[in-house]
PDB file of C-alpha atoms in Angstrom:
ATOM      1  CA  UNK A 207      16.093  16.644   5.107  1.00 74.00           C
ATOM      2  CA  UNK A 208      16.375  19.451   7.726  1.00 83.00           C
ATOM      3  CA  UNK A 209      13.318  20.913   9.377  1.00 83.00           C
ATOM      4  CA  UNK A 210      14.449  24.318   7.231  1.00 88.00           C
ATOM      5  CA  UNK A 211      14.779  22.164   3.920  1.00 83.00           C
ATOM      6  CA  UNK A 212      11.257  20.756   4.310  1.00 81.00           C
ATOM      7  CA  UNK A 213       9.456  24.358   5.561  1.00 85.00           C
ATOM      8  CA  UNK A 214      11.460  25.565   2.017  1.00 86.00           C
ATOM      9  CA  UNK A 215      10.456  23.008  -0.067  1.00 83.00           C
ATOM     10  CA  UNK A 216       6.645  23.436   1.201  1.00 86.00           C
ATOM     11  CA  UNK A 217       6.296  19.961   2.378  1.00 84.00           C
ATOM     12  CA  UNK A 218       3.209  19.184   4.649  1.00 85.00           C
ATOM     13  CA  UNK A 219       3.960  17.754   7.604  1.00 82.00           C
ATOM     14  CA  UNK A 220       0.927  15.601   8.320  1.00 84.00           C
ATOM     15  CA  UNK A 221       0.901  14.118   4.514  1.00 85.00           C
ATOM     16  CA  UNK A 222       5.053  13.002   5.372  1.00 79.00           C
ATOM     17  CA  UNK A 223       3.860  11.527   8.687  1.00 81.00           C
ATOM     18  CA  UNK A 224       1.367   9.336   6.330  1.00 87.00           C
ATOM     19  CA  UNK A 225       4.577   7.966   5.071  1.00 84.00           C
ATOM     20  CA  UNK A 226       6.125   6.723   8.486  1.00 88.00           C
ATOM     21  CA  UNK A 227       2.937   5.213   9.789  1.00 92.00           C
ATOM     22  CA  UNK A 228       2.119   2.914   6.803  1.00 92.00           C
ATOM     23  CA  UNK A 229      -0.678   4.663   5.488  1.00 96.00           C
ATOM     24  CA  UNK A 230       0.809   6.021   2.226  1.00 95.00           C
ATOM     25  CA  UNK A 231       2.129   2.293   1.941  1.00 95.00           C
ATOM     26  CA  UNK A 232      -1.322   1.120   2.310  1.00 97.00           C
ATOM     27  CA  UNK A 233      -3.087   3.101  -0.270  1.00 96.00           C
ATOM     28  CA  UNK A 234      -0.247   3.218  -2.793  1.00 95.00           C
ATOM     29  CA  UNK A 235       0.046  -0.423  -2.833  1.00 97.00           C
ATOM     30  CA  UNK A 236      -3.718  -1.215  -2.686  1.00 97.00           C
ATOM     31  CA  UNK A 237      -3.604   0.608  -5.849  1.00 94.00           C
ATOM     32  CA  UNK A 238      -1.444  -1.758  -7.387  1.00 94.00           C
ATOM     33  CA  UNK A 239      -3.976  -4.395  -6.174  1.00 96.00           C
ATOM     34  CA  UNK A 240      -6.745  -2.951  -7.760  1.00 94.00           C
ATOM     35  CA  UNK A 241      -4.880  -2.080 -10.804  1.00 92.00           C
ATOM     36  CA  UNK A 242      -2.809  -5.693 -11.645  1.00 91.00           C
ATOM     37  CA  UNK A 243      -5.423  -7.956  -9.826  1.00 93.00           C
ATOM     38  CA  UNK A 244      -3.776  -8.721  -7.020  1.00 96.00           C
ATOM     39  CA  UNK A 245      -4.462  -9.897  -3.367  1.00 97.00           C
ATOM     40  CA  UNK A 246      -4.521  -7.685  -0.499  1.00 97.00           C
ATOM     41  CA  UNK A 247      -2.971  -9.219   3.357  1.00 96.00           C
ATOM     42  CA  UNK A 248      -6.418 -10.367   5.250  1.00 95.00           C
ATOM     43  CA  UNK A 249      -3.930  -8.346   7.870  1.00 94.00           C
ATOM     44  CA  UNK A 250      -2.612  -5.568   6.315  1.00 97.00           C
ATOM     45  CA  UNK A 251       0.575  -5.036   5.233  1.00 97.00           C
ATOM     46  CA  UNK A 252       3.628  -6.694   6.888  1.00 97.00           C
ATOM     47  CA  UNK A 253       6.720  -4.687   5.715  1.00 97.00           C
ATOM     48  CA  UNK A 254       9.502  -7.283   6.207  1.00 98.00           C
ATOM     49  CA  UNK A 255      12.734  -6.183   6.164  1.00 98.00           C
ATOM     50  CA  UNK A 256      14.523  -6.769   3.050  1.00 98.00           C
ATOM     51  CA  UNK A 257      17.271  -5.733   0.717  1.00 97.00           C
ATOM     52  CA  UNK A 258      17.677  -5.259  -3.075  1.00 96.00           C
ATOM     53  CA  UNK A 259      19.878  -8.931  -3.108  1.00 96.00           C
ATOM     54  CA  UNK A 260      16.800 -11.142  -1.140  1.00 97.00           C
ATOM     55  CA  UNK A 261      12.869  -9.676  -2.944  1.00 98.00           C
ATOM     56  CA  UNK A 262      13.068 -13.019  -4.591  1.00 98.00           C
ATOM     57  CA  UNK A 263      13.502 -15.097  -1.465  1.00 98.00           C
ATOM     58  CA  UNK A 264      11.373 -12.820   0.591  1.00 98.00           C
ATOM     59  CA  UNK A 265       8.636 -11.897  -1.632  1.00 98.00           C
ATOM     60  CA  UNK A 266       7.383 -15.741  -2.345  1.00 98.00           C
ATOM     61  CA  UNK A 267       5.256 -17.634  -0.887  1.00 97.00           C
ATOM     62  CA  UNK A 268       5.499 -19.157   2.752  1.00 97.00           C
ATOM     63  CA  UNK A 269       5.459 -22.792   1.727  1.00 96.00           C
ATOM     64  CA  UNK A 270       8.368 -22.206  -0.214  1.00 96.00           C
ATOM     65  CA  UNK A 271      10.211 -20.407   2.454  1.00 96.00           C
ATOM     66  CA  UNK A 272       8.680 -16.688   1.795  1.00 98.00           C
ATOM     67  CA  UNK A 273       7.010 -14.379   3.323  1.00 97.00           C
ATOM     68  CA  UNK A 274       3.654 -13.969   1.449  1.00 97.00           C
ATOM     69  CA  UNK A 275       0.708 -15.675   2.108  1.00 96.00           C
ATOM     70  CA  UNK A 276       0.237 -17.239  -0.791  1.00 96.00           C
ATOM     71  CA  UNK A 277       1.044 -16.407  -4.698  1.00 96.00           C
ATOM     72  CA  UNK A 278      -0.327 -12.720  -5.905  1.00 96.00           C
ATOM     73  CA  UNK A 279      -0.289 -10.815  -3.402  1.00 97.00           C
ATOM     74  CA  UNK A 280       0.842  -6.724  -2.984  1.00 97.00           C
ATOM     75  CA  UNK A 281       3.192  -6.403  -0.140  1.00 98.00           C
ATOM     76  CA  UNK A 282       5.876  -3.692   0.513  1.00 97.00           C
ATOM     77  CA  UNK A 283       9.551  -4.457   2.393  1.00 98.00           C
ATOM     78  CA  UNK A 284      10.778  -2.397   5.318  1.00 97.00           C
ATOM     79  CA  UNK A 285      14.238  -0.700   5.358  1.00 96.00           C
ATOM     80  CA  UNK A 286      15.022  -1.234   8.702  1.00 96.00           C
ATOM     81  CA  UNK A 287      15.080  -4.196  10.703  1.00 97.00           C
ATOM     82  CA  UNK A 288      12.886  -4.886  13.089  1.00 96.00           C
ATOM     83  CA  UNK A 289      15.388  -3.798  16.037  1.00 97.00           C
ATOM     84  CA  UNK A 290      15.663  -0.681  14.372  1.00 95.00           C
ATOM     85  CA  UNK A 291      19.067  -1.532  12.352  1.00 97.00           C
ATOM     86  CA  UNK A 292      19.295  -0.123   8.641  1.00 97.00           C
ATOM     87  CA  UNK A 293      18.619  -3.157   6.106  1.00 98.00           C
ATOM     88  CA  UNK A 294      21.344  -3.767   3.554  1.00 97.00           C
ATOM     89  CA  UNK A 295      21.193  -2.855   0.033  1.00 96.00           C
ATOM     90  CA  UNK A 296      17.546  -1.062   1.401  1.00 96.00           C
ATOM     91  CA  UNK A 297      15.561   0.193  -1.009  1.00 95.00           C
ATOM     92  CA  UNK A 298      13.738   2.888   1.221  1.00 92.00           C
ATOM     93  CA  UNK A 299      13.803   5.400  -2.270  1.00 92.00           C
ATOM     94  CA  UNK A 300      13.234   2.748  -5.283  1.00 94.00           C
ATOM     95  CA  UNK A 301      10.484   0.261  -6.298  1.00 95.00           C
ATOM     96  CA  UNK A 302      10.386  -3.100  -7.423  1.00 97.00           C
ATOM     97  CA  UNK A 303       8.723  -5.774  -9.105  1.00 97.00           C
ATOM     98  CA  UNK A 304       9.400  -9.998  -8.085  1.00 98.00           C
ATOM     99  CA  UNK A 305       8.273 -12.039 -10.628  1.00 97.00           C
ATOM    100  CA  UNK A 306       7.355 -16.122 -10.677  1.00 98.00           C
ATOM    101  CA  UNK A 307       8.803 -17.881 -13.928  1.00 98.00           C
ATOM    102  CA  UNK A 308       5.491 -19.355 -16.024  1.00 97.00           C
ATOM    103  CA  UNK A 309       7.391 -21.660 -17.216  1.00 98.00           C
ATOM    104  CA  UNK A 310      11.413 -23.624 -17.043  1.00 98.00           C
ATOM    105  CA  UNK A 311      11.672 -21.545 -20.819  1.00 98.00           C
ATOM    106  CA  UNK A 312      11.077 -18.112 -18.493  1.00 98.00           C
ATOM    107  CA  UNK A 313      13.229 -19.839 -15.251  1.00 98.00           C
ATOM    108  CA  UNK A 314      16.445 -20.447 -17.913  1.00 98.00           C
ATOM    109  CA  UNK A 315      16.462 -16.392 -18.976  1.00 98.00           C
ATOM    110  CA  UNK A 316      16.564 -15.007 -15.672  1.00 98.00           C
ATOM    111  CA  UNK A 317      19.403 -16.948 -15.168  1.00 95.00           C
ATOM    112  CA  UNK A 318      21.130 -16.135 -18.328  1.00 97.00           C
ATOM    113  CA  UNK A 319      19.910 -12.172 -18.723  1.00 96.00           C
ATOM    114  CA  UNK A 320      21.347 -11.468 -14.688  1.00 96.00           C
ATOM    115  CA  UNK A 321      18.064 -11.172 -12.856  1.00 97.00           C
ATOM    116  CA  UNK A 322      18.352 -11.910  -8.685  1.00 96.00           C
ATOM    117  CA  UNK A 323      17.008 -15.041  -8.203  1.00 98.00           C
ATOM    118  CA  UNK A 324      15.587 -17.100  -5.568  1.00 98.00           C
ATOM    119  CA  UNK A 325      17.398 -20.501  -4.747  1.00 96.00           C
ATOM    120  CA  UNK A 326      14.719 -21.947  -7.060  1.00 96.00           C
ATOM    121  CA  UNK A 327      15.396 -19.875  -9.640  1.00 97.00           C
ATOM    122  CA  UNK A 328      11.672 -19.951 -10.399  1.00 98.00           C
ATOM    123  CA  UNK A 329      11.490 -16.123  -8.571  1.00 98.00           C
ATOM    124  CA  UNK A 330      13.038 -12.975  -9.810  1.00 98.00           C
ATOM    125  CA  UNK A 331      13.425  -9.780  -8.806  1.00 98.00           C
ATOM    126  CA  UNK A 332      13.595  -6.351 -10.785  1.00 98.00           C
ATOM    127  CA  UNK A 333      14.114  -3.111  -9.342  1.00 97.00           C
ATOM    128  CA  UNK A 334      15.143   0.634  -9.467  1.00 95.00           C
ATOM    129  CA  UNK A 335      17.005   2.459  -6.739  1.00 94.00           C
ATOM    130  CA  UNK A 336      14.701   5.084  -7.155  1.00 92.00           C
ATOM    131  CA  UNK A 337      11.559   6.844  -7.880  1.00 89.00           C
ATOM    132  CA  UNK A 338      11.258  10.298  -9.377  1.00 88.00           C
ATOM    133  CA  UNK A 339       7.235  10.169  -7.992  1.00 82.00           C
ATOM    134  CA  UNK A 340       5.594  13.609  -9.902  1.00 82.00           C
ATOM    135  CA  UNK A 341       7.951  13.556 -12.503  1.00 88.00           C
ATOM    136  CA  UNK A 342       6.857  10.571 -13.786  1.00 89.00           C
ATOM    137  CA  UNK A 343       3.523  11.387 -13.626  1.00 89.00           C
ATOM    138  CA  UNK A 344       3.740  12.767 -17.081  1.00 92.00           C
ATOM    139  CA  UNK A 345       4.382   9.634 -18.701  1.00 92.00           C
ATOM    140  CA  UNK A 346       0.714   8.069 -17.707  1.00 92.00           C
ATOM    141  CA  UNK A 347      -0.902  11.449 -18.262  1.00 94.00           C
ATOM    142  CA  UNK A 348       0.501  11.391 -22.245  1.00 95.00           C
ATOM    143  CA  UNK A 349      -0.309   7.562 -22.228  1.00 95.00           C
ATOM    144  CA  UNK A 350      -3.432   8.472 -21.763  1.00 95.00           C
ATOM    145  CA  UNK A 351      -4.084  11.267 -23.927  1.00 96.00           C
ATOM    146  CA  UNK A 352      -2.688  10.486 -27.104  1.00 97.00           C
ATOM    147  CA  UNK A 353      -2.942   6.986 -27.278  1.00 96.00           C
ATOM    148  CA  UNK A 354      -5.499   6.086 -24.853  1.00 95.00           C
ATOM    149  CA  UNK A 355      -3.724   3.377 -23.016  1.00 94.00           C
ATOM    150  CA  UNK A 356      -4.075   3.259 -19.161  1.00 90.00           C
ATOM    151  CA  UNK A 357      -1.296   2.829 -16.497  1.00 86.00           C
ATOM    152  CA  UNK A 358      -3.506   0.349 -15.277  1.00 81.00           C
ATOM    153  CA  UNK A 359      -6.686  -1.573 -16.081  1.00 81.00           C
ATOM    154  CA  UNK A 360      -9.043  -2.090 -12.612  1.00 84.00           C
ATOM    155  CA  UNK A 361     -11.130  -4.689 -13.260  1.00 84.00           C
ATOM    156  CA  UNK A 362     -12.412  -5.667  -9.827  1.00 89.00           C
ATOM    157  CA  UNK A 363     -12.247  -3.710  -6.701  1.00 92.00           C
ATOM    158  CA  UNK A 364      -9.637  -6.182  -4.471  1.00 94.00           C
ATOM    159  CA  UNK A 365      -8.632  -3.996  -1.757  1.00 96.00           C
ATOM    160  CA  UNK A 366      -9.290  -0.997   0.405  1.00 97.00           C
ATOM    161  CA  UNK A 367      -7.531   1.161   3.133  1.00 98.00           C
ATOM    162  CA  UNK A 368      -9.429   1.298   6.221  1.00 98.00           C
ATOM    163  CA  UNK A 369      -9.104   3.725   8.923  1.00 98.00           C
ATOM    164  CA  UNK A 370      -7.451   2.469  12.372  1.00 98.00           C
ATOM    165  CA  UNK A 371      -8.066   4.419  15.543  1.00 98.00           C
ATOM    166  CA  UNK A 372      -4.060   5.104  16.574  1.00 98.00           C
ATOM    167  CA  UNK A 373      -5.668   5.502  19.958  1.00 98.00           C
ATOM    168  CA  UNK A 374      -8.920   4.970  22.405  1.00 98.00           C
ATOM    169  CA  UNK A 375     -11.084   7.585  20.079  1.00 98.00           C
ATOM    170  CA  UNK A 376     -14.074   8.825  22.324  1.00 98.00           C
ATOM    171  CA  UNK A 377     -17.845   9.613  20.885  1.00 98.00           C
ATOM    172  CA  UNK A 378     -17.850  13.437  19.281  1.00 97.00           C
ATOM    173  CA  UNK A 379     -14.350  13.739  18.232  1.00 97.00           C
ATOM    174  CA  UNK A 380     -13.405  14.301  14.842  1.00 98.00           C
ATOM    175  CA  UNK A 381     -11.193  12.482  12.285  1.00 98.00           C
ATOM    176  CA  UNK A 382      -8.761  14.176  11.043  1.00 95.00           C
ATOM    177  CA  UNK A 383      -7.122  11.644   7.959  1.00 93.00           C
ATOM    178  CA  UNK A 384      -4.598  10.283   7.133  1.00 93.00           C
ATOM    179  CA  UNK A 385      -1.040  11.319   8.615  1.00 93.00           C
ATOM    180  CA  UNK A 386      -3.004  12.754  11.808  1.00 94.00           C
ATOM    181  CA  UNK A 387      -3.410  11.936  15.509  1.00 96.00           C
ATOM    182  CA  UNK A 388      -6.620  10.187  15.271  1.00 97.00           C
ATOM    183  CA  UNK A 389      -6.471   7.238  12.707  1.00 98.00           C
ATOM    184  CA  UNK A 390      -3.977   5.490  10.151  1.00 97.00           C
ATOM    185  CA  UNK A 391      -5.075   3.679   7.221  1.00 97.00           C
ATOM    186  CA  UNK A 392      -4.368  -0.633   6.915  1.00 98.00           C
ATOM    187  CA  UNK A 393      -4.820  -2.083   3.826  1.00 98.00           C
ATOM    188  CA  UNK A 394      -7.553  -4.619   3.788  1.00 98.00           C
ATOM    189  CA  UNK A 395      -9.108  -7.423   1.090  1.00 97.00           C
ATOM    190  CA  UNK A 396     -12.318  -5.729   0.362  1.00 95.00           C
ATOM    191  CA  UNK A 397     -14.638  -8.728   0.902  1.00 93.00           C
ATOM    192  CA  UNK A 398     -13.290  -8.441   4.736  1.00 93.00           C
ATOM    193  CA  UNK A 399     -13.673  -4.466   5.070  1.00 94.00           C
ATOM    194  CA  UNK A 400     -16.983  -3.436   3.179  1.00 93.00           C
ATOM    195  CA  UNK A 401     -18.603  -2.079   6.150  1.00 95.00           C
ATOM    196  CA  UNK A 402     -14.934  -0.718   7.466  1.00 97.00           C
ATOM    197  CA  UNK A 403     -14.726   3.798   6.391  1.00 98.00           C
ATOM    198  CA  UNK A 404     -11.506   4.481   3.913  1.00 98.00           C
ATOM    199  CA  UNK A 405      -8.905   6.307   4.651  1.00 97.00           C
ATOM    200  CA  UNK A 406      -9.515   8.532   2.131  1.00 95.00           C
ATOM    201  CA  UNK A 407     -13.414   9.341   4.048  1.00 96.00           C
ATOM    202  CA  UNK A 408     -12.080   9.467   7.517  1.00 97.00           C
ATOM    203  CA  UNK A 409     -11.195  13.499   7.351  1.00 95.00           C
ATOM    204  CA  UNK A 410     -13.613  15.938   8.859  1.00 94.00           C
ATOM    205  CA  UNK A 411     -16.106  13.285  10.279  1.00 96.00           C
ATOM    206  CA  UNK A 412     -17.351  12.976  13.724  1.00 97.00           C
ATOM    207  CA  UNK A 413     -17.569   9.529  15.895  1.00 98.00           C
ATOM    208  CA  UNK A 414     -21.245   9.023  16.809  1.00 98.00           C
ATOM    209  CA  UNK A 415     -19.360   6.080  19.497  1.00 97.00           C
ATOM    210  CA  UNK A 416     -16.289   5.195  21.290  1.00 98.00           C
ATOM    211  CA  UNK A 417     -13.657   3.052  18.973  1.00 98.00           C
ATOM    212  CA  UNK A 418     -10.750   1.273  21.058  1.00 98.00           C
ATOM    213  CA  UNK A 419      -7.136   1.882  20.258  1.00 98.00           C
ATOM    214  CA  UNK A 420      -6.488  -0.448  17.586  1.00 97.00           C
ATOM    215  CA  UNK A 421      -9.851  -0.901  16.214  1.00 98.00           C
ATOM    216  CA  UNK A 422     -10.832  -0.607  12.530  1.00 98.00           C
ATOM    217  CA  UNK A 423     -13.156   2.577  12.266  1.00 98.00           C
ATOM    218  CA  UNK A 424     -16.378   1.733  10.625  1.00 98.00           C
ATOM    219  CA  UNK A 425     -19.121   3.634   8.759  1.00 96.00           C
ATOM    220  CA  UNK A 426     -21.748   3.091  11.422  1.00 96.00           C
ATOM    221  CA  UNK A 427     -18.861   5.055  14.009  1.00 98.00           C
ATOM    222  CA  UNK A 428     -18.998   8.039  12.205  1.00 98.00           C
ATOM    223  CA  UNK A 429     -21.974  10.559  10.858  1.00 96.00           C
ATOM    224  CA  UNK A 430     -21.701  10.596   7.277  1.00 93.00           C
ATOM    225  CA  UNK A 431     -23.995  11.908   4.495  1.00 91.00           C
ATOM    226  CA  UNK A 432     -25.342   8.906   3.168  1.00 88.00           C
ATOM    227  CA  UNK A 433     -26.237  11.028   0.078  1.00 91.00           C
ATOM    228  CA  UNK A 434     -22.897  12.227  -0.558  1.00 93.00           C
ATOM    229  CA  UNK A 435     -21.478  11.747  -4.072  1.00 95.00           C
ATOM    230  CA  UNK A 436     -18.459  10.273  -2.643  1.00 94.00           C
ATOM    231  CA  UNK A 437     -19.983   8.234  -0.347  1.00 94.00           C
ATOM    232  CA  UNK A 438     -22.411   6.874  -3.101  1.00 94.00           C
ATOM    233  CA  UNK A 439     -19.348   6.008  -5.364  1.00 94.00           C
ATOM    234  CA  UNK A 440     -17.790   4.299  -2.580  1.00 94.00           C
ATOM    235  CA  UNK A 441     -20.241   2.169  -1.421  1.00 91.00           C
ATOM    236  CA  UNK A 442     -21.180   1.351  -4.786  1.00 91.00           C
ATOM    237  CA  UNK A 443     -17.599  -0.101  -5.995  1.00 89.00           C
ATOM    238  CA  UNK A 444     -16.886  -2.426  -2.631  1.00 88.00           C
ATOM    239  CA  UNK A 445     -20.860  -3.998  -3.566  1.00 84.00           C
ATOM    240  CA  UNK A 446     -19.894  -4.819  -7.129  1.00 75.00           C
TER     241      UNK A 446
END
């Protein structure tokens, strides 16, 4: 887009500069976490660069050759490479789901129905080009009201997105969220973060001490209302 397409189209800056510095990755796949049950990077997310024709051999675990930690885990693929080259086949407008056979049964049909494979065979990927983002919002919000089904089903609280100062942050100033000049948000495994402020908190809040360039932002940096209702919920789903 063109600086006049965007000012047209209304877009905010700072919520599109959420987007480059990994934030919007961060929360949007911490989500998925949350939602399917998955694990969160102890070190955030490490966008490798990858094409539609290798999320099976990238997105599986490192003892088989992978990229992932280990099996179960939310992670989101770059399109560029990391000396700044476009990634083939990128999927920098789509989404996509890899998937580990349960079974040789499960291994045989991605074979035989076309699905990308690893060279196991035992991963596949699925994928679309694209994402129509608020236009498919509809489809969970009728889910929901007339049948009562849920997009997804949380039933533990597995991640979080804490707030990283992008540089030395000095006692007094204030945050200013997500897509600003003060912090970006990493996704975290919650048992590693509880005492670490959101993201989604770190907006309009004042540093009571200096946090390094770097550094993950924590709630004893900042004045909050301990009271607040949103504070309260907060603190109350990362102690469950």
């Amino acid at each position: 887009l063109t600086p006049d397409e965007a000012r047209k189209a209304g877009m905010n800056p700072q919520m599109f500069n959420s987007f480059l510095d990994g934030t919007k990755s961060a929360i949007e796949m911490v989500a998925i976490a949350n939602a399917c049950g998955l694990d969160v990077p102890e070190t955030g997310l490490g966008f490798p660069p990858c094409g539609v024709d290798h999320l099976a051999h990238v997105l599986r675990p490192r003892d088989l050759g992978g990229q992932l930690d280990r099996r179960g885990m939310a992670e989101t693929v770059s399109s560029l490479e990391r000396d700044g080259r476009p990634v083939f086949r990128d999927l920098r407008w789509g989404v996509y789901v890899v998937l580990e056979a349960p079974n040789d049964y499960a291994a045989q049909c991605f074979r035989q129905y076309g699905l990308p494979t690893d060279d196991t065979g035992r991963f596949a990927a699925m994928y679309k080009p694209f994402h129509l983002i608020g236009l498919e919002l509809s489809i969970s919000v009728l889910s929901a009201a007339l049948r009562g089904e849920p997009t997804g089903a949380t039933r533990e609280m597995r991640g979080t997105v804490a707030a990283v100062a992008k540089r030395d942050l000095k006692a007094g100033e204030m945050l200013d969220g997500e897509g600003g000049y003060t912090v970006w948000g990493r996704a975290a495994p919650v048992a590693a973060a509880r005492d670490a402020l959101p993201i989604g908190l770190a907006h309009r809040v004042s540093l009571v001490r200096d946090v390094a360039a770097g550094q993950v932002v924590r709630f004893s940096d900042v004045q909050v209302d301990p009271e607040d209702g949103i504070v309260k919920l907060y603190q109350g789903l990362i102690a469950a």
